[in-house]
């Protein structure tokens, strides 16, 4: 059921945003970013899905007009998006470690030297 | 010989301009241990990028050619663009030129500015990565590639914000920027995915062909997502606190790039989606959206700047305020408006770059950017002072500097729009723009008073002028500020008008890539003529005559500089830096120059201060609320 995928994707994105907005723990903020990212990945992969299609890997001789496969472009996009998501997590966790060293806390309510 | 000719064909120059920056970054990462090697590599790649961008001026800006370049020669098959494309029209090249210039000057400045930092190798690697990301974004002809480049530049910008991680708040600023920036990037990716689901293409030209015919709930949502996503990159309201945090902590050479170049990439993205992809600028409501957010950014950020007491943070708020001008002017959707907006975009890069470099020079020599700890630097750093004043005059719109010409065009554009459309709201925009300009001048009076004039604190006795390399870089920006201010006719004729014409010619943009552009909306920009007393050369004459007259009177009247400046105890309360009740005179810090104004508006300032709480959750909430409002707006009106 592809509709369920779309609902789940937007639910995950919403859940991620909810975590970022409401959670005061920096690690939970990072988890929120990751969850939103998973939602986007699910959305991307669902867009390219054709029910009953095979993997889009063919040699020239195999490929004809009856070949029925899923759209390969969103899969490429998803791979890129996964890599970027990993970068986001790595970098934000590195920053969290630095913040903990400097501020002695990972509570966002106490990390606000820059304001006003 | 034939092969060499093929390599040097200008059709390849866009990809070269992107490649040299990334190549420089990777080579420095690999071989940059040696200082000389690193500097030569960095200078070579930024010079080459500038060279390739300038070499494209003749065919693209002057002759109006649109370069379409398919990577690996994968041309569209069966009417669908499968390969990745670069498409360079006058608008793209206009922004690429801005990028290349700012990157070049800031790179030259970095070489001596960063010499006291460790990890210079990492700095240049990230710096060139950031520059390559912006360059790739403005030259790309593919929506997903734009997203990739946006991610690259966001990461590089975040890493560089935290580069001096011992500076107060640097890591904190980087984290906030990362969180909200990634929310923006996610928005762009979801928008891209939705558009792909609707049209099965990622090519910008083909999207511009197909999307306007498929306006449904999904594409409206995509519009809102893309708009908010690029909005986070341009730092327009409500994302301005991130800019302030990031600029304050980043090295000055990076502030130049974040303020002068990165925000422009956001503006570029917004122009592409509103004018090209959705072709919705004909709608009064979309014009309202851009003009409203632009005016809000203008006013909110300039008042926030008035309340700051950190040099770079103050400049950051001004930067977003000026971006508000650009967005407002672009949103007017007239030839004059777009031309004025792009003109102001050039000027913004130049004067903001100059001001940030001057702030960096002050930081480099004194070790602080706190306005209350600085003062009287004009005696110690005369060249930096003059260069800073040129930048300050430019941003405040004092004739004959460049801010004057573009702001004048923006006033005229919004006023004409009000007259033509009969909508009184645009008149309000003119008024906001004027008031913002006045407040900008006021806050630069404050900055120059508390940094360069006034009393020199004893601990700054040993400050010296910065090295020639940094002054040279600032000099380039100052010279460009004066040139673009004195010859607005040349700037509009050769730079902004071709770019503004490209904004209004969607059909050639689609057809250059081999798609059918016959259904493209025909937006008419019309022609324009600047009116009123705006000729900068005559203003320059007025300025010279006035200066001459003052000098003659001062010399002939034996103006006694020394006794004038001596304070008398009786008159202390009339001095600029004194305030309070008559009985209890108290000395004011340099940043409290407008204490009366702030006192009268204390309700507003206190409210704004509480709003900018510095908690990352609040800024994330603003992003979500902004997304919700823009989505609602576009669902109703698009």
XYZ file of C-alpha atoms in Angstrom:
754
model
C 0.000 0.000 0.000
C 1.868 3.024 -1.295
C -0.412 5.571 0.386
C 0.692 4.231 3.746
C 4.280 4.996 2.757
C 3.422 8.625 2.053
C 1.524 8.973 5.313
C 4.387 7.373 7.210
C 6.940 9.595 5.458
C 5.172 12.832 6.374
C 4.470 11.472 9.859
C 8.199 10.843 10.336
C 9.105 14.322 9.048
C 6.527 15.830 11.387
C 7.775 13.724 14.283
C 11.347 14.854 13.635
C 10.308 18.519 13.562
C 8.291 17.977 16.737
C 11.333 16.528 18.482
C 13.528 19.436 17.367
C 11.011 22.008 18.586
C 10.017 20.492 21.914
C 13.036 18.563 23.220
C 15.577 20.465 25.300
C 18.238 17.763 25.132
C 20.763 18.399 22.368
C 21.138 14.706 21.575
C 17.387 14.453 21.142
C 17.555 17.424 18.770
C 20.082 15.490 16.703
C 17.819 12.431 16.791
C 14.966 14.638 15.598
C 17.041 15.753 12.617
C 17.762 12.108 11.781
C 14.107 11.083 12.047
C 13.065 13.869 9.691
C 15.781 12.712 7.345
C 14.475 9.117 7.402
C 11.049 10.448 6.556
C 12.460 12.216 3.508
C 14.254 9.040 2.436
C 11.056 7.033 2.713
C 9.225 9.668 0.698
C 11.876 9.622 -2.023
C 11.964 5.862 -2.344
C 8.166 5.657 -2.394
C 7.968 8.141 -5.244
C 10.060 5.884 -7.459
C 8.232 2.698 -6.572
C 6.220 0.852 -9.207
C 4.200 -2.075 -7.805
C 5.554 -5.259 -9.340
C 8.611 -3.610 -10.864
C 12.028 -5.220 -10.734
C 15.315 -3.663 -9.754
C 16.521 -1.204 -12.410
C 19.664 -3.175 -13.282
C 19.841 -4.412 -16.875
C 22.328 -5.174 -19.595
C 21.537 -3.807 -23.067
C 20.427 -7.214 -24.329
C 17.940 -7.678 -21.494
C 16.317 -4.288 -21.878
C 13.242 -4.149 -24.095
C 9.862 -2.417 -24.136
C 8.363 -5.006 -21.825
C 10.906 -4.316 -19.062
C 9.067 -3.132 -16.019
C 11.184 -1.703 -13.250
C 11.115 0.883 -10.493
C 12.311 4.424 -11.200
C 16.078 4.492 -10.582
C 16.395 8.279 -10.208
C 14.795 8.548 -6.731
C 17.003 5.678 -5.598
C 20.046 7.691 -6.567
C 18.583 10.682 -4.749
C 17.925 8.565 -1.678
C 21.496 7.324 -1.570
C 22.725 10.911 -1.705
C 20.262 11.919 0.958
C 21.382 9.079 3.251
C 24.997 10.190 2.900
C 24.044 13.761 3.711
C 22.012 12.585 6.695
C 25.025 10.704 8.030
C 27.111 13.880 7.650
C 24.508 15.921 9.536
C 24.479 13.443 12.401
C 28.263 13.194 12.594
C 28.791 16.924 12.494
C 26.035 17.815 14.931
C 27.227 15.199 17.417
C 30.752 16.589 17.131
C 29.348 20.026 17.937
C 27.366 18.599 20.858
C 30.574 17.169 22.332
C 32.267 20.559 22.007
C 29.244 22.285 23.539
C 29.265 19.901 26.487
C 32.965 20.634 27.019
C 32.444 24.385 26.962
C 29.093 24.785 28.711
C 29.063 21.714 30.936
C 25.500 20.903 29.901
C 23.514 19.679 26.924
C 20.319 21.491 27.870
C 19.360 23.954 25.134
C 17.826 26.300 27.699
C 21.260 26.894 29.185
C 23.123 27.206 25.897
C 22.100 30.727 25.019
C 25.042 33.038 25.397
C 24.166 34.575 22.039
C 20.804 36.238 22.274
C 18.997 39.520 21.807
C 45.476 21.917 -31.624
C 41.868 21.111 -32.266
C 41.620 19.412 -28.915
C 43.075 22.437 -27.145
C 40.538 24.609 -28.896
C 37.831 22.279 -27.703
C 39.068 22.449 -24.121
C 39.170 26.231 -24.216
C 35.700 26.529 -25.703
C 33.723 28.868 -23.470
C 30.872 26.344 -23.360
C 32.949 24.434 -20.819
C 33.761 27.445 -18.641
C 30.842 27.057 -16.188
C 31.954 23.583 -15.156
C 35.578 24.738 -15.011
C 34.606 27.588 -12.690
C 32.995 25.104 -10.308
C 35.702 22.487 -10.710
C 38.714 24.675 -9.991
C 37.285 25.597 -6.591
C 36.573 22.011 -5.585
C 39.876 20.854 -7.052
C 41.709 23.512 -5.071
C 39.924 22.358 -1.941
C 40.882 18.705 -2.438
C 44.465 19.499 -3.412
C 44.924 21.653 -0.321
C 43.491 18.858 1.805
C 46.053 16.493 0.290
C 49.168 18.653 -0.146
C 48.498 21.747 1.924
C 50.872 21.108 4.813
C 53.352 23.607 3.464
C 52.286 27.202 3.862
C 53.563 28.428 0.490
C 52.019 25.527 -1.423
C 48.703 26.113 0.322
C 48.599 29.824 -0.426
C 49.591 29.345 -4.050
C 46.930 26.651 -4.539
C 44.225 28.764 -2.908
C 45.146 31.880 -4.880
C 45.358 29.924 -8.126
C 41.944 28.361 -7.763
C 40.109 31.549 -6.739
C 41.833 33.514 -9.512
C 40.949 30.833 -12.043
C 37.310 30.813 -10.910
C 37.165 34.596 -11.249
C 38.815 34.349 -14.660
C 36.336 31.789 -15.974
C 33.391 33.821 -14.684
C 34.711 37.018 -16.285
C 35.408 35.212 -19.559
C 31.712 34.344 -19.777
C 30.642 37.997 -19.545
C 30.933 38.652 -23.272
C 28.810 35.786 -24.636
C 26.257 35.606 -21.819
C 25.760 39.092 -20.413
C 26.511 41.172 -23.492
C 25.320 38.922 -26.309
C 22.528 37.268 -24.342
C 23.495 33.675 -25.098
C 22.258 30.978 -22.708
C 24.842 28.259 -22.195
C 23.381 24.803 -21.763
C 25.851 22.132 -20.791
C 25.015 18.478 -20.321
C 27.470 16.669 -18.095
C 28.988 13.731 -19.932
C 27.024 14.880 -23.008
C 23.924 13.044 -21.745
C 21.350 14.997 -23.675
C 17.625 14.527 -23.037
C 16.223 11.230 -24.336
C 12.571 10.794 -25.269
C 11.737 14.328 -24.171
C 12.979 13.792 -20.620
C 16.141 15.195 -19.136
C 17.983 12.256 -17.593
C 21.466 13.772 -17.383
C 22.647 16.514 -15.091
C 22.781 19.917 -16.710
C 24.344 23.292 -16.131
C 22.429 26.212 -17.504
C 23.957 29.665 -17.437
C 21.797 32.598 -18.358
C 22.493 36.246 -17.534
C 20.949 35.871 -14.058
C 23.152 32.899 -13.158
C 26.252 34.596 -14.474
C 25.387 37.790 -12.618
C 25.372 35.907 -9.328
C 28.436 33.877 -10.342
C 30.346 37.126 -10.906
C 29.345 38.374 -7.469
C 30.459 35.082 -5.946
C 33.771 35.024 -7.784
C 34.607 38.625 -6.854
C 33.787 38.250 -3.182
C 35.594 34.921 -2.998
C 38.670 36.402 -4.610
C 38.916 39.434 -2.336
C 38.119 37.489 0.792
C 40.683 34.838 -0.174
C 43.397 37.474 -0.585
C 42.450 38.911 2.794
C 42.487 35.496 4.511
C 46.134 34.871 3.741
C 47.266 37.422 6.278
C 44.154 37.506 8.417
C 44.329 33.815 9.295
C 48.092 33.721 9.879
C 47.694 33.597 13.648
C 45.323 30.619 13.576
C 46.235 26.980 13.635
C 44.803 24.534 11.106
C 45.072 26.878 8.152
C 44.998 23.844 5.882
C 41.528 22.904 7.091
C 40.455 26.513 6.787
C 41.324 26.742 3.105
C 39.866 23.307 2.369
C 36.534 24.338 3.862
C 36.719 27.842 2.420
C 37.105 26.599 -1.129
C 34.434 23.951 -0.531
C 32.040 26.700 0.560
C 32.891 28.824 -2.473
C 32.556 25.874 -4.827
C 29.180 25.060 -3.329
C 27.818 28.537 -3.949
C 29.311 28.670 -7.430
C 27.804 25.285 -8.264
C 24.440 26.308 -6.954
C 24.081 29.447 -9.050
C 25.319 27.779 -12.237
C 23.336 24.560 -11.893
C 20.441 23.730 -14.174
C 19.121 20.920 -12.044
C 16.992 21.248 -8.931
C 18.495 18.279 -7.111
C 21.994 19.499 -7.863
C 21.033 22.826 -6.369
C 20.061 20.920 -3.219
C 23.402 19.080 -3.144
C 25.288 22.339 -3.511
C 23.139 23.928 -0.805
C 24.076 21.084 1.522
C 27.766 21.421 0.696
C 27.734 25.127 1.367
C 25.709 24.732 4.560
C 28.142 22.170 5.961
C 31.164 24.200 5.011
C 29.597 27.348 6.462
C 28.712 25.586 9.724
C 32.198 24.134 10.048
C 33.767 27.521 9.374
C 31.449 29.239 11.861
C 32.803 26.908 14.523
C 36.331 27.192 13.148
C 37.596 29.380 15.964
C 35.892 27.169 18.484
C 37.440 28.922 21.454
C 35.691 32.179 20.553
C 32.715 32.872 22.788
C 29.611 31.306 21.316
C 31.215 29.942 18.160
C 30.166 26.322 18.679
C 26.763 27.409 19.914
C 26.202 29.528 16.796
C 27.345 26.676 14.590
C 24.953 24.235 16.234
C 21.955 26.549 15.879
C 22.861 27.235 12.291
C 23.215 23.511 11.622
C 19.834 22.632 13.125
C 17.799 25.313 11.394
C 19.885 25.132 8.221
C 19.252 21.395 7.999
C 15.539 21.931 8.530
C 15.698 24.304 5.555
C 17.633 21.796 3.485
C 15.094 19.100 4.354
C 12.363 21.449 3.147
C 14.176 21.928 -0.159
C 14.605 18.162 -0.584
C 10.941 17.400 0.162
C 9.904 20.147 -2.265
C 12.185 18.662 -4.912
C 10.795 15.173 -4.291
C 7.217 16.380 -4.633
C 8.006 18.189 -7.874
C 9.711 15.042 -9.178
C 6.659 12.956 -8.296
C 4.457 15.359 -10.238
C 6.592 15.936 -13.319
C 9.238 13.151 -13.381
C 12.054 15.541 -14.038
C 14.607 17.463 -12.035
C 15.838 19.735 -14.793
C 15.030 23.359 -14.043
C 14.126 24.207 -17.621
C 11.824 21.223 -17.970
C 10.284 21.927 -14.570
C 9.625 25.488 -15.725
C 7.868 23.987 -18.742
C 5.749 21.466 -16.819
C 5.063 22.867 -13.330
C 2.874 25.875 -14.250
C 0.497 23.468 -16.020
C 0.217 21.254 -12.966
C -0.745 23.578 -10.180
C -2.399 21.347 -7.609
C -2.196 20.870 -3.875
C 1.066 18.961 -4.103
C 2.925 21.562 -6.159
C 1.574 24.336 -3.966
C 3.066 22.528 -0.992
C 6.313 22.168 -2.937
C 6.331 25.921 -3.560
C 6.001 26.660 0.146
C 8.709 24.137 1.032
C 11.151 25.474 -1.531
C 10.437 29.079 -0.570
C 11.053 28.451 3.121
C 14.073 26.269 2.345
C 15.791 28.947 0.300
C 14.627 31.502 2.864
C 16.785 29.828 5.507
C 19.750 30.165 3.166
C 19.058 33.864 2.647
C 18.489 34.354 6.418
C 15.374 36.428 5.797
C 12.944 36.865 8.696
C 12.373 34.665 10.720
C 15.836 33.155 10.240
C 17.825 36.322 10.945
C 19.072 35.341 14.448
C 21.136 32.560 12.887
C 22.922 35.030 10.669
C 23.701 37.253 13.624
C 25.087 34.341 15.645
C 27.078 32.906 12.769
C 28.626 36.215 11.679
C 29.624 37.163 15.165
C 31.590 33.982 15.729
C 33.019 33.235 12.277
C 36.328 34.693 11.092
C 35.760 37.978 9.227
C 36.747 36.529 5.875
C 34.004 33.928 6.331
C 31.485 36.553 7.410
C 32.119 38.196 4.044
C 31.242 34.968 2.279
C 28.232 34.162 4.487
C 26.838 37.662 4.217
C 27.859 38.628 0.702
C 27.569 35.329 -1.109
C 25.581 32.745 0.832
C 22.574 35.010 1.320
C 22.698 35.773 -2.398
C 22.410 32.079 -3.159
C 19.167 32.064 -1.160
C 17.897 35.091 -3.067
C 18.898 33.385 -6.308
C 16.928 30.292 -5.326
C 13.859 32.367 -4.493
C 14.054 34.177 -7.848
C 14.392 30.853 -9.670
C 11.376 29.258 -8.039
C 9.056 32.258 -8.158
C 9.921 33.657 -11.578
C 10.914 30.469 -13.409
C 9.604 27.260 -11.868
C 6.169 28.428 -10.810
C 5.987 31.609 -12.889
C 3.720 32.938 -10.211
C 5.149 36.439 -9.944
C 2.320 37.755 -12.072
C 0.053 37.144 -9.080
C -0.292 40.117 -6.774
C -0.376 37.773 -3.805
C 3.057 36.275 -4.476
C 4.415 39.779 -4.955
C 2.866 40.577 -1.593
C 4.604 37.569 -0.014
C 8.049 38.653 -1.185
C 7.532 42.345 -0.472
C 6.061 41.653 2.955
C 8.883 39.366 4.094
C 11.423 41.737 2.560
C 10.034 44.799 4.331
C 9.751 42.899 7.593
C 13.390 41.813 7.317
C 14.416 45.382 6.533
C 12.752 46.926 9.554
C 13.118 44.216 12.204
C 16.802 43.681 11.510
C 17.718 47.351 11.481
C 16.064 47.882 14.871
C 17.777 44.757 16.198
C 21.062 46.198 14.947
C 20.497 49.398 16.919
C 20.374 47.413 20.145
C 23.624 45.486 19.580
C 26.939 46.161 21.244
C 29.091 43.728 19.329
C 30.639 45.098 16.150
C 30.188 42.024 13.969
C 26.787 41.068 15.341
C 25.569 44.563 14.537
C 26.919 44.281 11.006
C 25.183 40.915 10.647
C 21.775 42.384 11.429
C 22.429 45.181 8.943
C 23.339 42.586 6.377
C 19.936 40.928 6.633
C 18.262 44.317 6.663
C 19.889 45.070 3.302
C 18.896 41.615 2.009
C 15.365 42.720 2.847
C 15.808 45.581 0.376
C 16.908 43.136 -2.307
C 13.974 40.801 -1.715
C 11.473 43.667 -1.618
C 12.754 45.124 -4.860
C 12.765 41.744 -6.589
C 9.231 41.136 -5.357
C 7.931 44.272 -7.045
C 8.077 42.397 -10.350
C 8.834 45.401 -12.532
C 11.930 45.878 -14.665
C 12.966 48.784 -12.460
C 12.344 46.798 -9.296
C 14.301 43.716 -10.351
C 17.097 45.840 -11.751
C 17.229 47.855 -8.523
C 17.194 44.688 -6.442
C 20.057 43.134 -8.355
C 21.970 46.413 -8.226
C 21.513 46.455 -4.478
C 22.675 42.831 -4.393
C 25.989 43.899 -5.971
C 26.313 46.804 -3.592
C 25.417 44.644 -0.621
C 28.229 42.232 -1.442
C 30.703 45.082 -1.834
C 29.925 47.292 1.143
C 29.115 44.458 3.488
C 32.337 42.748 2.503
C 34.230 45.951 3.155
C 32.600 46.478 6.558
C 33.182 42.911 7.707
C 36.806 43.068 6.599
C 37.209 46.333 8.518
C 35.674 44.677 11.590
C 38.054 41.781 11.063
C 40.979 44.190 10.868
C 39.927 45.741 14.192
C 39.573 42.284 15.737
C 42.927 41.184 14.331
C 44.741 44.121 15.946
C 42.798 44.674 19.164
C 41.464 41.201 19.877
C 37.925 42.378 20.599
C 34.793 43.465 18.769
C 32.956 44.776 21.819
C 31.923 48.352 21.076
C 32.297 49.351 24.728
C 35.949 48.312 24.825
C 36.968 50.014 21.589
C 37.442 53.651 20.715
C 39.706 56.216 19.113
C 41.212 53.806 16.635
C 41.278 56.472 13.912
C 44.653 57.647 15.208
C 46.123 54.171 15.229
C 44.517 52.688 12.120
C 43.896 55.625 9.769
C 43.615 53.595 6.573
C 41.175 51.109 8.051
C 39.120 54.026 9.356
C 38.849 55.650 5.950
C 37.952 52.345 4.334
C 35.365 51.634 7.016
C 33.831 55.081 6.513
C 33.508 54.438 2.779
C 31.639 51.239 3.604
C 29.495 52.973 6.213
C 28.548 55.762 3.811
C 27.762 53.213 1.132
C 25.442 51.127 3.296
C 23.675 54.201 4.651
C 22.950 55.418 1.156
C 24.938 58.642 1.322
C 25.561 60.077 -2.141
C 27.707 59.577 -4.155
C 28.449 56.084 -2.831
C 26.847 52.993 -4.295
C 24.123 52.405 -1.697
C 22.595 55.714 -2.700
C 22.083 54.792 -6.332
C 20.468 51.420 -5.688
C 18.335 52.635 -2.781
C 17.119 55.510 -4.880
C 16.060 53.047 -7.547
C 14.266 50.953 -4.916
C 12.360 53.977 -3.586
C 11.390 54.933 -7.098
C 10.401 51.376 -8.009
C 8.130 50.932 -4.994
C 6.620 54.395 -5.461
C 5.963 53.769 -9.137
C 4.437 50.416 -8.299
C 2.116 52.159 -5.863
C 1.119 54.681 -8.505
C 0.661 52.109 -11.265
C -1.220 49.514 -9.256
C -3.101 52.038 -7.153
C -2.198 49.968 -4.109
C -1.392 52.193 -1.174
C 0.530 49.355 0.491
C 3.516 49.830 -1.808
C 3.750 53.426 -0.613
C 4.174 52.051 2.865
C 7.070 49.988 1.525
C 8.758 53.155 0.275
C 8.332 54.716 3.704
C 9.728 51.643 5.482
C 12.687 51.624 3.101
C 13.369 55.314 3.840
C 13.051 54.896 7.603
C 15.312 51.842 7.508
C 17.908 53.821 5.619
C 17.826 56.563 8.267
C 18.152 54.046 11.084
C 21.051 52.412 9.241
C 22.846 55.738 9.091
C 22.113 56.308 12.779
C 23.577 53.005 13.793
C 26.688 53.566 11.712
C 27.165 56.937 13.380
C 27.143 54.950 16.604
C 29.646 52.380 15.359
C 32.096 54.874 13.930
C 31.847 56.921 17.118
C 32.488 54.056 19.445
C 35.164 52.269 17.413
C 37.122 54.806 15.427
C 36.486 58.133 17.156
C 36.030 59.090 20.784
C 38.623 58.255 23.388
C 41.302 55.662 22.965
C 41.198 53.215 25.879
C 44.637 52.902 27.518
C 44.886 49.192 26.795
C 44.763 49.883 23.051
C 47.834 52.163 23.045
C 49.974 49.628 21.194
C 47.552 48.934 18.342
C 49.073 49.185 14.883
C 47.680 49.440 11.361
C 46.954 46.071 9.727
C 49.271 44.599 7.142
C 49.214 45.724 3.511
C 47.580 42.523 2.244
C 44.476 43.119 4.346
C 44.365 46.796 3.415
C 44.748 45.811 -0.243
C 41.710 43.509 -0.021
C 39.643 46.195 1.699
C 40.877 48.699 -0.879
C 39.524 46.575 -3.730
C 36.074 46.529 -2.132
C 36.238 50.278 -1.385
C 37.265 51.054 -4.941
C 34.442 48.926 -6.314
C 32.016 50.673 -3.929
C 33.028 54.048 -5.314
C 33.029 52.919 -8.948
C 29.584 51.307 -8.753
C 28.363 54.421 -6.937
C 29.706 56.933 -9.428
C 28.725 55.138 -12.616
C 25.297 53.624 -11.990
C 24.476 53.963 -15.684
C 27.273 51.599 -16.635
C 26.377 49.124 -13.896
C 22.729 49.026 -14.871
C 23.476 48.870 -18.589
C 26.059 46.067 -18.492
C 25.213 44.076 -15.387
C 21.780 44.471 -13.885
C 19.669 45.132 -16.983
C 20.760 41.979 -18.840
C 20.194 40.007 -15.638
C 16.812 41.640 -15.047
C 15.889 40.945 -18.671
C 16.802 37.291 -18.100
C 14.459 37.208 -15.104
C 11.603 38.216 -17.383
C 12.464 35.832 -20.231
C 11.432 32.385 -19.065
C 10.735 31.128 -22.567
C 14.338 31.372 -23.858
C 15.468 29.730 -20.614
C 13.305 26.689 -21.325
C 14.073 26.560 -25.030
C 17.836 26.812 -24.558
C 17.725 23.320 -23.073
C 15.710 21.951 -25.961
C 12.269 21.909 -24.360
C 9.030 23.444 -25.514
C 8.661 26.871 -23.964
C 5.564 28.003 -25.813
C 3.348 27.715 -22.730
C 5.615 29.845 -20.550
C 3.937 32.782 -18.903
C 4.925 36.065 -20.511
C 5.762 38.453 -17.703
C 6.302 41.981 -18.870
C 8.911 43.934 -16.999
C 8.562 47.033 -19.132
C 11.206 49.694 -19.468
C 12.170 52.350 -16.989
C 13.971 55.585 -16.505
C 15.355 56.889 -13.263
C 13.869 60.220 -12.265
C 14.664 62.917 -9.772
C 17.866 64.275 -8.297
C 19.676 60.976 -8.306
C 22.687 61.679 -10.545
C 25.623 60.723 -8.290
C 28.230 62.804 -10.122
C 26.396 66.018 -9.327
C 26.123 64.867 -5.716
C 29.863 64.268 -5.711
C 30.365 67.880 -6.886
C 28.056 69.111 -4.125
C 30.030 67.090 -1.591
C 33.355 68.462 -2.852
C 32.097 72.036 -2.813
C 30.701 71.655 0.673
C 33.950 70.144 1.954
C 35.942 72.912 0.279
C 33.715 75.578 1.796
C 34.050 74.091 5.271
C 37.821 73.863 4.900
C 38.138 77.482 3.715
C 35.945 78.772 6.536
C 37.835 76.689 9.079
C 41.237 77.858 7.836
C 40.243 81.499 7.387
C 38.415 81.594 10.712
C 41.397 80.020 12.515
C 39.321 77.098 13.744
C 40.795 76.022 17.053
C 40.541 72.283 17.129
C 42.073 71.815 20.557
C 39.980 74.158 22.645
C 36.824 72.977 20.905
C 37.370 69.456 22.042
C 38.106 70.251 25.669
C 35.164 69.324 27.842
C 33.849 71.846 30.260
C 32.399 70.363 33.414
C 29.349 72.598 33.228
C 28.420 71.498 29.745
C 29.048 67.811 30.235
C 25.460 66.863 29.808
C 25.423 68.325 26.341
C 28.223 66.061 25.234
C 27.363 63.102 23.116
C 28.647 60.548 25.530
C 26.884 61.831 28.594
C 23.335 61.253 29.656
C 21.019 60.912 32.608
C 19.571 63.498 34.975
C 21.226 66.837 35.541
C 22.419 66.029 39.025
C 23.794 62.621 38.205
C 25.746 62.749 35.021
C 26.910 59.357 33.976
C 29.195 58.427 31.179
C 27.564 56.430 28.426
C 29.137 53.535 26.647
C 29.650 54.036 22.940
C 26.803 51.697 22.148
C 24.323 53.722 24.204
C 24.484 56.723 21.908
C 20.783 56.423 21.159
C 19.675 55.684 24.679
C 16.812 58.147 24.398
C 15.434 56.446 21.339
C 15.825 53.047 22.911
C 14.175 54.283 26.086
C 11.137 55.597 24.264
C 10.803 52.403 22.335
C 11.630 50.191 25.307
C 8.455 48.154 24.994
C 9.401 47.194 21.454
C 13.060 46.551 22.244
C 12.293 44.519 25.358
C 9.803 42.468 23.398
C 12.312 41.816 20.625
C 14.990 40.981 23.152
C 12.762 38.389 24.780
C 11.808 37.003 21.399
C 15.417 36.446 20.339
C 15.914 34.150 23.264
C 18.891 32.260 21.905
C 17.240 28.897 22.541
C 17.526 26.704 19.487
C 14.037 25.268 20.024
C 12.526 28.722 19.587
C 14.314 29.286 16.307
C 13.225 25.847 15.121
C 9.683 26.709 16.117
C 9.872 29.904 14.076
C 10.959 27.825 11.100
C 8.012 25.460 11.527
C 5.560 28.332 11.993
C 6.983 30.103 8.953
C 6.585 26.905 6.936
C 3.024 26.464 8.131
C 2.079 30.064 7.299
C 3.687 30.026 3.864
C 2.048 26.669 3.115
C -1.343 28.002 4.136
C -0.741 31.144 2.106
C 0.283 29.277 -1.035
C -2.558 26.755 -0.722
C -5.029 29.616 -0.657
C -3.630 31.983 -3.242
C -1.369 30.152 -5.689
